Amino acid sequence: MSRVYNFSAGPAVLPLAVLEEVQAELLEWGHTGASVMEVSHRGGPFMQTAAQAEQDLRDLMGIPDNYKVLFLQGGATMQFSAIPLNLGFAGKRADYAHTGHWSKKAIADAKRFIDVNVVCDTSEEGYKHVPEASSWQLSDDAAYVHITPNETIAGVEFDWLPETQAPICADLSSTILSRPIDVRKYGLIYAGAQKNIGPAGLTIVIVRDDLLGHFPADAPRLLDYQVMAESDSMNNTPPTFAWYLAGKVFAWLKANGGVESMAQTNQQKASALYDYIDNSNGFYTNPVAVDSRSWMNVPFILADDQLDASFLAESHAAGLHALKGHRSVGGMRASIYNAMSVDGVTALIDFMDQFKAKHQ
Ligand SMILES: *Cc1c(COP(=O)(O)O)cnc(C)c1O
């Protein structure tokens, strides 16, 4: 077997131990005599697996009882519309921080359903920092405040929350479970699974009870959080394989020290990589302000972009894959989610150093 170090931004690397478990039970799952993909979502074995996955996620994140946990489809992108539809009842407008590519998309979709007040906007500088809280132009009567705490493409992150009475909605697609957070401070948290949870096709929504029950009568029913909560996310067929696999990742996280332990390792990985970049005498640079740097997605640019193609070819040959930066940023990007080991980051740094020695 020759698995590479996979730095893909998403769908992204999964824990090997999880994939091996899945492989071992792919043809015969438990006592069902069938694969998990071939059995009813309403049968006992799947219902039990689904409930256990939810419980493990609740344990990992400390999700209080007055929050629903939904296992949905449509990706984080579908939530860009579902959020204004579900939460728009509480005010005339919604506040959105524009700190990167994904918040821009969230704003564009929300505008179809609600007035949007953009509280800060770093698009002109190319998303290189997150403006401090005191500069945000929050409205008094916002239905909710939407933030993207980790912008996956620019590698821009903040871990504080704005001061507001309105419920905070956070797109945690690329940072969920990377460290502890206090769920009680949020009205709604959502995340596509394919970065830090499991395979594509599953979206997690964690939403406070009191925000349910105000959905417009003429909007698609499957976007109504209350409908999905009342049916335990099984109003229609859920993405069973993705749900099952996410459950295995949650169990793996619990067995490996939970989010506290992930936070330590993630911080260690990110510091090592940023330190190396910052000390490369400008051969590599990270364009993001130091206080806004992501633990999960680390873009870096080579001083001489003529070397980009060789960097990508040689790193690929060395078993370090998916390092090409997003087309809007250029250069490279290493995504180092929970399932990326310290060894993987060390191998990347070693490679970068050899490459620099050869070409500087
Ligand atoms: C990947 C990503 C999305 C889009 O997710 P889909 O599941 O493809 O819709 C949205 N927000 C953030 C922060 C992301 O990283």
Short mmCIF file of C-alpha atoms and ligand atoms in Angstrom, two decimals:
data_model
loop_
_atom_site.label_atom_id
_atom_site.label_comp_id
_atom_site.label_asym_id
_atom_site.label_seq_id
_atom_site.Cartn_x
_atom_site.Cartn_y
_atom_site.Cartn_z
CA MET A 1 0.00 0.00 0.00
CA SER A 2 1.34 3.45 -0.79
CA ARG A 3 -0.84 6.09 0.73
CA VAL A 4 0.55 9.58 0.22
CA TYR A 5 0.42 12.62 2.47
CA ASN A 6 -2.70 14.30 1.15
CA PHE A 7 -2.95 18.06 1.71
CA SER A 8 -6.24 18.46 -0.18
CA ALA A 9 -8.53 21.26 1.03
CA GLY A 10 -11.58 19.05 0.59
CA PRO A 11 -12.63 16.36 0.16
CA ALA A 12 -9.69 15.78 2.43
CA VAL A 13 -7.64 13.12 4.15
CA LEU A 14 -9.45 10.77 6.55
CA PRO A 15 -7.89 8.88 9.47
CA LEU A 16 -6.32 5.67 8.20
CA ALA A 17 -7.66 3.71 11.17
CA VAL A 18 -11.19 4.75 10.19
CA LEU A 19 -10.74 3.73 6.55
CA GLU A 20 -9.36 0.37 7.63
CA GLU A 21 -12.38 -0.27 9.85
CA VAL A 22 -14.69 0.67 7.00
CA GLN A 23 -12.79 -1.60 4.66
CA ALA A 24 -13.04 -4.52 7.06
CA GLU A 25 -16.82 -4.24 7.30
CA LEU A 26 -17.58 -3.04 3.81
CA LEU A 27 -19.11 -6.29 2.60
CA GLU A 28 -20.67 -7.44 5.83
CA TRP A 29 -21.66 -4.82 8.34
CA GLY A 30 -22.32 -6.12 11.85
CA HIS A 31 -24.88 -8.91 11.72
CA THR A 32 -26.75 -7.50 8.76
CA GLY A 33 -25.10 -9.76 6.16
CA ALA A 34 -24.93 -6.70 3.90
CA SER A 35 -22.99 -3.51 3.48
CA VAL A 36 -24.10 -0.47 5.46
CA MET A 37 -24.94 1.07 2.09
CA GLU A 38 -27.47 -1.66 1.38
CA VAL A 39 -29.67 -1.55 4.47
CA SER A 40 -32.64 0.62 5.41
CA HIS A 41 -32.03 3.83 7.25
CA ARG A 42 -35.12 2.97 9.30
CA GLY A 43 -33.83 -0.43 10.41
CA GLY A 44 -32.45 -1.00 13.92
CA PRO A 45 -28.75 -1.27 13.02
CA PHE A 46 -28.62 2.00 11.10
CA MET A 47 -30.84 3.89 13.55
CA GLN A 48 -28.51 2.84 16.36
CA THR A 49 -25.40 3.88 14.43
CA ALA A 50 -26.98 7.22 13.55
CA ALA A 51 -27.95 7.94 17.14
CA GLN A 52 -24.49 6.96 18.41
CA ALA A 53 -22.84 9.31 15.90
CA GLU A 54 -25.00 12.17 17.16
CA GLN A 55 -24.22 11.34 20.79
CA ASP A 56 -20.49 11.19 20.10
CA LEU A 57 -20.59 14.56 18.35
CA ARG A 58 -22.55 16.00 21.30
CA ASP A 59 -19.92 14.63 23.70
CA LEU A 60 -16.99 15.91 21.62
CA MET A 61 -18.35 19.45 21.24
CA GLY A 62 -20.27 19.67 24.52
CA ILE A 63 -23.52 20.42 22.68
CA PRO A 64 -26.26 21.37 25.19
CA ASP A 65 -29.67 19.65 25.13
CA ASN A 66 -31.44 22.73 23.83
CA TYR A 67 -29.60 22.40 20.51
CA LYS A 68 -30.64 20.09 17.69
CA VAL A 69 -28.00 18.26 15.69
CA LEU A 70 -29.05 17.69 12.09
CA PHE A 71 -27.43 15.42 9.50
CA LEU A 72 -28.33 17.02 6.17
CA GLN A 73 -27.46 17.06 2.48
CA GLY A 74 -26.71 19.84 0.02
CA GLY A 75 -23.35 20.89 1.44
CA ALA A 76 -22.51 24.03 3.34
CA THR A 77 -23.64 25.90 0.25
CA MET A 78 -27.26 24.82 0.73
CA GLN A 79 -27.10 26.38 4.20
CA PHE A 80 -26.29 29.74 2.63
CA SER A 81 -29.99 29.78 1.63
CA ALA A 82 -31.42 27.69 4.46
CA ILE A 83 -30.12 30.10 7.12
CA PRO A 84 -31.92 33.25 5.95
CA LEU A 85 -35.05 31.19 5.31
CA ASN A 86 -35.08 29.70 8.82
CA LEU A 87 -33.64 32.58 10.84
CA GLY A 88 -34.82 35.59 8.87
CA PHE A 89 -37.99 35.89 10.99
CA ALA A 90 -36.28 37.73 13.83
CA GLY A 91 -35.30 40.96 12.11
CA LYS A 92 -35.37 43.04 8.97
CA ARG A 93 -31.81 42.35 7.98
CA ALA A 94 -28.93 40.05 8.69
CA ASP A 95 -25.34 41.03 9.46
CA TYR A 96 -22.58 39.30 7.50
CA ALA A 97 -18.81 39.55 7.88
CA HIS A 98 -17.11 39.39 4.50
CA THR A 99 -13.71 37.87 5.23
CA GLY A 100 -13.16 35.53 2.29
CA HIS A 101 -14.45 33.60 -0.67
CA TRP A 102 -17.00 31.56 1.31
CA SER A 103 -18.48 34.49 3.19
CA LYS A 104 -18.84 36.25 -0.16
CA LYS A 105 -20.86 33.31 -1.47
CA ALA A 106 -22.94 33.15 1.70
CA ILE A 107 -23.76 36.85 1.32
CA ALA A 108 -24.74 36.49 -2.35
CA ASP A 109 -27.17 33.66 -1.56
CA ALA A 110 -28.61 35.32 1.55
CA LYS A 111 -29.41 38.48 -0.43
CA ARG A 112 -32.06 36.55 -2.32
CA PHE A 113 -34.01 36.13 0.93
CA ILE A 114 -33.09 38.94 3.29
CA ASP A 115 -31.50 42.40 3.43
CA VAL A 116 -27.84 41.95 4.14
CA ASN A 117 -25.72 44.40 6.11
CA VAL A 118 -22.04 43.73 5.46
CA VAL A 119 -20.26 44.51 8.75
CA CYS A 120 -16.73 44.34 7.38
CA ASP A 121 -15.26 43.59 3.97
CA THR A 122 -11.68 42.66 3.14
CA SER A 123 -12.26 41.68 -0.49
CA GLU A 124 -10.27 44.63 -1.83
CA GLU A 125 -7.11 43.67 0.01
CA GLY A 126 -7.55 40.06 -1.17
CA TYR A 127 -8.56 38.67 2.25
CA LYS A 128 -5.35 39.05 4.19
CA HIS A 129 -6.66 39.74 7.68
CA VAL A 130 -9.81 39.83 9.78
CA PRO A 131 -10.76 43.36 10.87
CA GLU A 132 -10.93 43.77 14.63
CA ALA A 133 -14.31 43.53 16.34
CA SER A 134 -14.50 47.24 17.22
CA SER A 135 -14.56 48.19 13.52
CA TRP A 136 -17.51 45.95 12.62
CA GLN A 137 -20.64 47.91 11.63
CA LEU A 138 -23.21 45.71 13.40
CA SER A 139 -26.90 46.64 13.15
CA ASP A 140 -29.16 46.95 16.20
CA ASP A 141 -31.94 44.81 14.79
CA ALA A 142 -30.16 42.01 12.94
CA ALA A 143 -32.01 38.71 12.74
CA TYR A 144 -28.60 37.03 13.09
CA VAL A 145 -24.90 37.66 12.55
CA HIS A 146 -23.13 35.38 10.08
CA ILE A 147 -19.41 34.66 10.30
CA THR A 148 -16.93 32.34 8.60
CA PRO A 149 -14.34 31.69 11.31
CA ASN A 150 -12.01 29.87 8.95
CA GLU A 151 -11.81 30.90 5.31
CA THR A 152 -10.49 27.78 3.62
CA ILE A 153 -9.15 29.43 0.47
CA ALA A 154 -7.28 32.47 1.80
CA GLY A 155 -6.29 30.68 5.03
CA VAL A 156 -7.74 33.48 7.17
CA GLU A 157 -9.08 32.64 10.61
CA PHE A 158 -10.39 34.25 13.78
CA ASP A 159 -11.41 32.51 16.97
CA TRP A 160 -13.28 35.32 18.75
CA LEU A 161 -16.96 36.22 18.43
CA PRO A 162 -18.60 39.60 17.82
CA GLU A 163 -20.47 41.26 20.72
CA THR A 164 -24.13 40.99 19.76
CA GLN A 165 -27.54 40.05 21.13
CA ALA A 166 -28.44 38.45 17.79
CA PRO A 167 -27.80 34.74 17.29
CA ILE A 168 -24.39 34.05 15.77
CA CYS A 169 -24.38 31.72 12.76
CA ALA A 170 -20.99 30.26 11.93
CA ASP A 171 -19.78 28.37 8.90
CA LEU A 172 -17.31 25.99 10.54
CA SER A 173 -16.87 23.78 7.46
CA SER A 174 -13.08 23.77 7.63
CA THR A 175 -12.50 24.17 11.35
CA ILE A 176 -15.18 22.21 13.21
CA LEU A 177 -13.67 19.77 15.74
CA SER A 178 -10.19 21.24 15.31
CA ARG A 179 -10.34 22.69 18.88
CA PRO A 180 -12.84 23.21 21.69
CA ILE A 181 -15.52 25.88 21.23
CA ASP A 182 -18.38 27.00 23.48
CA VAL A 183 -21.47 25.99 21.50
CA ARG A 184 -23.73 28.04 23.83
CA LYS A 185 -22.33 31.21 22.32
CA TYR A 186 -23.75 30.34 18.90
CA GLY A 187 -27.28 30.25 17.55
CA LEU A 188 -26.30 27.99 14.69
CA ILE A 189 -23.19 26.17 13.54
CA TYR A 190 -22.89 24.40 10.22
CA ALA A 191 -20.23 22.47 8.36
CA GLY A 192 -19.92 20.44 5.20
CA ALA A 193 -18.40 17.12 6.25
CA GLN A 194 -15.69 16.74 3.64
CA LYS A 195 -12.98 18.76 5.39
CA ASN A 196 -12.76 17.70 9.00
CA ILE A 197 -15.53 15.14 9.48
CA GLY A 198 -16.01 12.56 6.75
CA PRO A 199 -16.88 12.09 3.11
CA ALA A 200 -18.74 14.64 0.98
CA GLY A 201 -22.52 14.48 0.89
CA LEU A 202 -23.19 15.17 4.56
CA THR A 203 -23.68 18.55 6.23
CA ILE A 204 -23.92 19.01 9.98
CA VAL A 205 -26.17 21.73 11.39
CA ILE A 206 -26.25 22.45 15.14
CA VAL A 207 -29.09 24.84 15.90
CA ARG A 208 -30.64 26.25 19.06
CA ASP A 209 -34.26 25.17 19.69
CA ASP A 210 -35.79 28.62 19.84
CA LEU A 211 -34.70 29.40 16.27
CA LEU A 212 -36.90 26.63 14.86
CA GLY A 213 -40.51 26.89 13.77
CA HIS A 214 -40.54 30.12 11.76
CA PHE A 215 -40.01 28.73 8.27
CA PRO A 216 -41.84 30.32 5.31
CA ALA A 217 -44.73 28.18 4.08
CA ASP A 218 -43.75 28.50 0.43
CA ALA A 219 -40.08 27.47 0.70
CA PRO A 220 -38.75 23.92 0.12
CA ARG A 221 -39.75 21.80 3.11
CA LEU A 222 -36.47 19.92 3.32
CA LEU A 223 -34.70 23.17 4.19
CA ASP A 224 -36.90 23.61 7.26
CA TYR A 225 -34.80 22.77 10.32
CA GLN A 226 -37.90 21.96 12.32
CA VAL A 227 -39.05 19.37 9.77
CA MET A 228 -35.62 17.78 9.83
CA ALA A 229 -35.34 17.92 13.63
CA GLU A 230 -38.75 16.31 14.13
CA SER A 231 -37.80 13.44 11.84
CA ASP A 232 -34.30 12.94 13.33
CA SER A 233 -32.91 14.07 9.95
CA MET A 234 -34.80 11.21 8.29
CA ASN A 235 -37.67 13.00 6.62
CA ASN A 236 -36.28 11.48 3.46
CA THR A 237 -33.37 9.08 2.96
CA PRO A 238 -30.29 10.54 4.62
CA PRO A 239 -26.75 10.03 3.24
CA THR A 240 -26.35 6.81 5.20
CA PHE A 241 -22.78 5.91 4.25
CA ALA A 242 -21.47 9.41 5.00
CA TRP A 243 -23.34 9.47 8.33
CA TYR A 244 -21.94 6.06 9.31
CA LEU A 245 -18.42 7.12 8.36
CA ALA A 246 -18.70 10.44 10.19
CA GLY A 247 -19.70 8.41 13.25
CA LYS A 248 -16.48 6.45 12.94
CA VAL A 249 -14.47 9.67 12.76
CA PHE A 250 -16.23 10.94 15.91
CA ALA A 251 -15.37 7.69 17.70
CA TRP A 252 -11.77 8.00 16.50
CA LEU A 253 -11.60 11.55 17.84
CA LYS A 254 -12.95 10.43 21.22
CA ALA A 255 -10.43 7.61 21.38
CA ASN A 256 -7.62 10.05 20.56
CA GLY A 257 -8.18 12.61 23.28
CA GLY A 258 -11.06 14.58 21.75
CA VAL A 259 -10.91 18.16 20.55
CA GLU A 260 -8.53 19.28 23.33
CA SER A 261 -5.91 16.89 22.08
CA MET A 262 -6.63 17.79 18.43
CA ALA A 263 -6.18 21.46 19.30
CA GLN A 264 -2.72 20.81 20.72
CA THR A 265 -1.59 18.80 17.72
CA ASN A 266 -3.17 21.21 15.25
CA GLN A 267 -1.47 24.18 16.84
CA GLN A 268 1.84 22.33 16.83
CA LYS A 269 1.48 21.44 13.13
CA ALA A 270 0.48 24.96 12.10
CA SER A 271 3.24 26.66 14.15
CA ALA A 272 5.90 24.39 12.71
CA LEU A 273 4.83 25.17 9.15
CA TYR A 274 4.41 28.94 9.65
CA ASP A 275 7.73 29.11 11.51
CA TYR A 276 9.46 27.38 8.66
CA ILE A 277 7.86 29.67 6.06
CA ASP A 278 8.64 32.83 8.06
CA ASN A 279 12.27 31.78 8.45
CA SER A 280 12.87 30.85 4.82
CA ASN A 281 14.41 34.26 4.02
CA GLY A 282 11.54 35.08 1.72
CA PHE A 283 11.89 31.98 -0.44
CA TYR A 284 8.38 31.10 0.80
CA THR A 285 5.88 33.59 2.20
CA ASN A 286 2.44 33.36 3.75
CA PRO A 287 0.37 36.41 2.74
CA VAL A 288 -1.90 36.48 5.81
CA ALA A 289 -1.50 38.81 8.83
CA VAL A 290 0.02 36.86 11.70
CA ASP A 291 -3.02 37.29 13.97
CA SER A 292 -5.40 36.00 11.29
CA ARG A 293 -3.57 32.86 10.20
CA SER A 294 -5.48 29.62 9.87
CA TRP A 295 -4.51 26.46 11.74
CA MET A 296 -6.13 24.40 9.04
CA ASN A 297 -5.26 25.89 5.65
CA VAL A 298 -1.80 27.32 5.09
CA PRO A 299 -1.27 29.10 1.76
CA PHE A 300 2.28 29.88 0.77
CA ILE A 301 3.81 31.59 -2.20
CA LEU A 302 7.22 31.00 -3.75
CA ALA A 303 9.18 34.22 -4.33
CA ASP A 304 9.89 33.00 -7.84
CA ASP A 305 6.64 31.75 -9.37
CA GLN A 306 8.64 30.25 -12.23
CA LEU A 307 9.38 27.48 -9.72
CA ASP A 308 5.72 26.65 -9.01
CA ALA A 309 5.48 23.89 -11.59
CA SER A 310 8.66 22.17 -10.39
CA PHE A 311 7.56 22.50 -6.77
CA LEU A 312 4.29 20.78 -7.55
CA ALA A 313 5.84 18.05 -9.69
CA GLU A 314 8.64 17.29 -7.23
CA SER A 315 6.44 17.37 -4.14
CA HIS A 316 3.99 15.06 -5.88
CA ALA A 317 6.79 12.66 -6.74
CA ALA A 318 7.87 12.77 -3.09
CA GLY A 319 4.41 11.62 -1.99
CA LEU A 320 3.12 15.05 -0.90
CA HIS A 321 -0.08 15.58 -2.85
CA ALA A 322 -2.68 18.28 -3.53
CA LEU A 323 -0.51 21.27 -2.64
CA LYS A 324 -1.59 23.50 -5.52
CA GLY A 325 -3.10 26.72 -4.20
CA HIS A 326 -6.61 27.82 -5.09
CA ARG A 327 -6.70 29.53 -8.49
CA SER A 328 -7.77 32.80 -6.87
CA VAL A 329 -4.70 32.94 -4.59
CA GLY A 330 -2.07 31.11 -6.64
CA GLY A 331 1.02 29.50 -5.16
CA MET A 332 0.55 26.59 -2.80
CA ARG A 333 -1.80 25.63 -0.01
CA ALA A 334 -1.33 22.90 2.58
CA SER A 335 -4.53 21.86 4.32
CA ILE A 336 -3.63 20.22 7.61
CA TYR A 337 -6.90 19.03 9.14
CA ASN A 338 -7.23 16.70 12.14
CA ALA A 339 -6.42 13.62 10.08
CA MET A 340 -3.09 15.04 8.82
CA SER A 341 -0.37 13.69 11.08
CA VAL A 342 2.55 15.61 12.55
CA ASP A 343 4.73 13.31 10.43
CA GLY A 344 2.98 14.57 7.30
CA VAL A 345 3.72 18.18 8.18
CA THR A 346 7.32 17.32 9.05
CA ALA A 347 7.70 15.57 5.69
CA LEU A 348 6.34 18.68 3.96
CA ILE A 349 8.76 20.98 5.78
CA ASP A 350 11.69 18.67 4.98
CA PHE A 351 10.71 18.67 1.33
CA MET A 352 10.33 22.46 1.26
CA ASP A 353 13.75 22.84 2.77
CA GLN A 354 15.41 20.53 0.25
CA PHE A 355 13.62 22.28 -2.59
CA LYS A 356 14.83 25.64 -1.33
CA ALA A 357 18.41 24.43 -0.96
CA LYS A 358 18.33 23.24 -4.56
CA HIS A 359 16.77 26.33 -6.11
CA GLN A 360 17.69 29.41 -4.09
C1 LIG B 1 -15.80 24.01 1.42
C2 LIG B 1 -16.50 25.12 2.09
C3 LIG B 1 -17.81 25.48 1.77
C4 LIG B 1 -18.59 24.80 0.66
O1 LIG B 1 -18.96 23.54 1.04
P1 LIG B 1 -19.88 22.61 0.11
O2 LIG B 1 -20.10 21.44 1.02
O3 LIG B 1 -19.09 22.31 -1.11
O4 LIG B 1 -21.12 23.33 -0.19
C5 LIG B 1 -18.42 26.49 2.48
N1 LIG B 1 -17.76 27.14 3.45
C6 LIG B 1 -16.49 26.84 3.79
C7 LIG B 1 -15.82 27.60 4.89
C8 LIG B 1 -15.82 25.82 3.12
O5 LIG B 1 -14.57 25.51 3.46
#
